[in-house]
Amino acid sequence: RDGTREIVVRVEGVIAAPDVDYLEAWLMDASGTGMLSLGALARDGGGYAGEFTVPADLPTDRFPTLDVSAERFDGVPAHSRES
């Protein structure tokens, strides 16, 4: 609507390791090398959730996979490689 699209992510049954500060949602291409960060997920009861607005013309066919990574507050904006 109005040139935007909303992606809703809910993750349940995940217990983050003690060294994990937050979870981040990503769109990933078929090769697993091209990624687009959607943003951090918030703790929500027993899980994590997030709602992300993306442009309607974002080529989602190029990013067919949704990935959730375990991240640290370390100043590194790249994917941690822990999904």
Short mmCIF file of N, CA, C and O in Angstrom, two decimals, residues 1 11 21-23 27 29-30 33-36 40 42 44 49-51 61 66 70 74 78 80:
data_model
loop_
_atom_site.label_atom_id
_atom_site.label_comp_id
_atom_site.label_asym_id
_atom_site.label_seq_id
_atom_site.Cartn_x
_atom_site.Cartn_y
_atom_site.Cartn_z
N ARG A 1 0.85 -1.17 0.00
CA ARG A 1 0.00 0.00 0.00
C ARG A 1 0.89 1.24 0.00
O ARG A 1 1.95 1.24 0.65
N VAL A 11 9.62 -15.29 15.58
CA VAL A 11 10.47 -16.45 15.83
C VAL A 11 10.12 -16.96 17.23
O VAL A 11 10.18 -16.21 18.19
N ASP A 21 23.45 -10.75 21.86
CA ASP A 21 22.78 -9.54 22.35
C ASP A 21 21.40 -9.34 21.72
O ASP A 21 20.51 -8.81 22.36
N TYR A 22 21.25 -9.72 20.45
CA TYR A 22 19.96 -9.54 19.78
C TYR A 22 19.91 -10.41 18.52
O TYR A 22 20.92 -10.95 18.08
N LEU A 23 18.70 -10.55 17.97
CA LEU A 23 18.51 -11.26 16.71
C LEU A 23 18.18 -10.24 15.63
O LEU A 23 17.50 -9.24 15.89
N LEU A 27 16.98 -10.44 4.49
CA LEU A 27 16.57 -11.09 3.25
C LEU A 27 17.86 -11.57 2.59
O LEU A 27 18.85 -10.85 2.55
N ASP A 29 19.78 -13.74 -0.78
CA ASP A 29 19.63 -14.25 -2.14
C ASP A 29 19.85 -15.77 -2.15
O ASP A 29 20.23 -16.37 -1.14
N ALA A 30 19.60 -16.39 -3.29
CA ALA A 30 19.67 -17.85 -3.41
C ALA A 30 21.07 -18.40 -3.15
O ALA A 30 21.22 -19.52 -2.67
N THR A 33 24.96 -15.24 -0.38
CA THR A 33 26.00 -14.22 -0.25
C THR A 33 25.46 -12.80 -0.30
O THR A 33 26.05 -11.90 0.27
N GLY A 34 24.36 -12.60 -0.98
CA GLY A 34 23.75 -11.27 -1.05
C GLY A 34 22.69 -11.15 0.03
O GLY A 34 21.76 -11.95 0.11
N MET A 35 22.87 -10.15 0.92
CA MET A 35 21.95 -10.00 2.04
C MET A 35 21.52 -8.55 2.20
O MET A 35 22.28 -7.63 1.92
N LEU A 36 20.30 -8.41 2.70
CA LEU A 36 19.74 -7.10 2.97
C LEU A 36 19.15 -7.14 4.38
O LEU A 36 18.26 -7.95 4.66
N ALA A 40 16.56 -5.31 13.65
CA ALA A 40 16.56 -6.12 14.86
C ALA A 40 15.17 -6.59 15.22
O ALA A 40 14.18 -5.89 14.98
N ALA A 42 12.59 -7.69 18.29
CA ALA A 42 12.38 -7.38 19.71
C ALA A 42 11.93 -8.64 20.44
O ALA A 42 11.22 -9.47 19.88
N ASP A 44 9.59 -10.78 22.51
CA ASP A 44 8.14 -10.72 22.54
C ASP A 44 7.63 -11.97 23.24
O ASP A 44 7.50 -13.03 22.61
N ALA A 49 10.01 -10.80 17.69
CA ALA A 49 9.13 -10.35 16.62
C ALA A 49 9.62 -9.04 16.04
O ALA A 49 10.34 -8.28 16.69
N GLY A 50 9.22 -8.79 14.80
CA GLY A 50 9.53 -7.53 14.14
C GLY A 50 8.62 -7.30 12.96
O GLY A 50 8.16 -8.26 12.32
N GLU A 51 8.33 -6.05 12.68
CA GLU A 51 7.57 -5.64 11.51
C GLU A 51 8.43 -4.63 10.76
O GLU A 51 8.86 -3.64 11.34
N ASP A 61 12.06 -11.40 -5.48
CA ASP A 61 12.42 -12.63 -6.18
C ASP A 61 13.94 -12.84 -6.15
O ASP A 61 14.42 -13.97 -6.26
N LEU A 66 14.35 -15.70 4.04
CA LEU A 66 14.44 -14.87 5.22
C LEU A 66 15.37 -15.58 6.19
O LEU A 66 15.21 -16.77 6.47
N ALA A 70 22.11 -14.34 14.93
CA ALA A 70 22.43 -14.00 16.31
C ALA A 70 23.55 -12.96 16.27
O ALA A 70 24.59 -13.20 15.68
N ASP A 74 28.65 -5.09 18.76
CA ASP A 74 30.10 -4.97 18.58
C ASP A 74 30.49 -3.91 17.55
O ASP A 74 31.66 -3.77 17.21
N ALA A 78 27.79 -6.10 9.69
CA ALA A 78 27.65 -7.28 8.82
C ALA A 78 26.99 -8.45 9.56
O ALA A 78 26.99 -8.51 10.80
N SER A 80 26.54 -11.89 11.25
CA SER A 80 27.48 -12.59 12.14
C SER A 80 27.89 -13.96 11.61
O SER A 80 28.85 -14.55 12.11
#
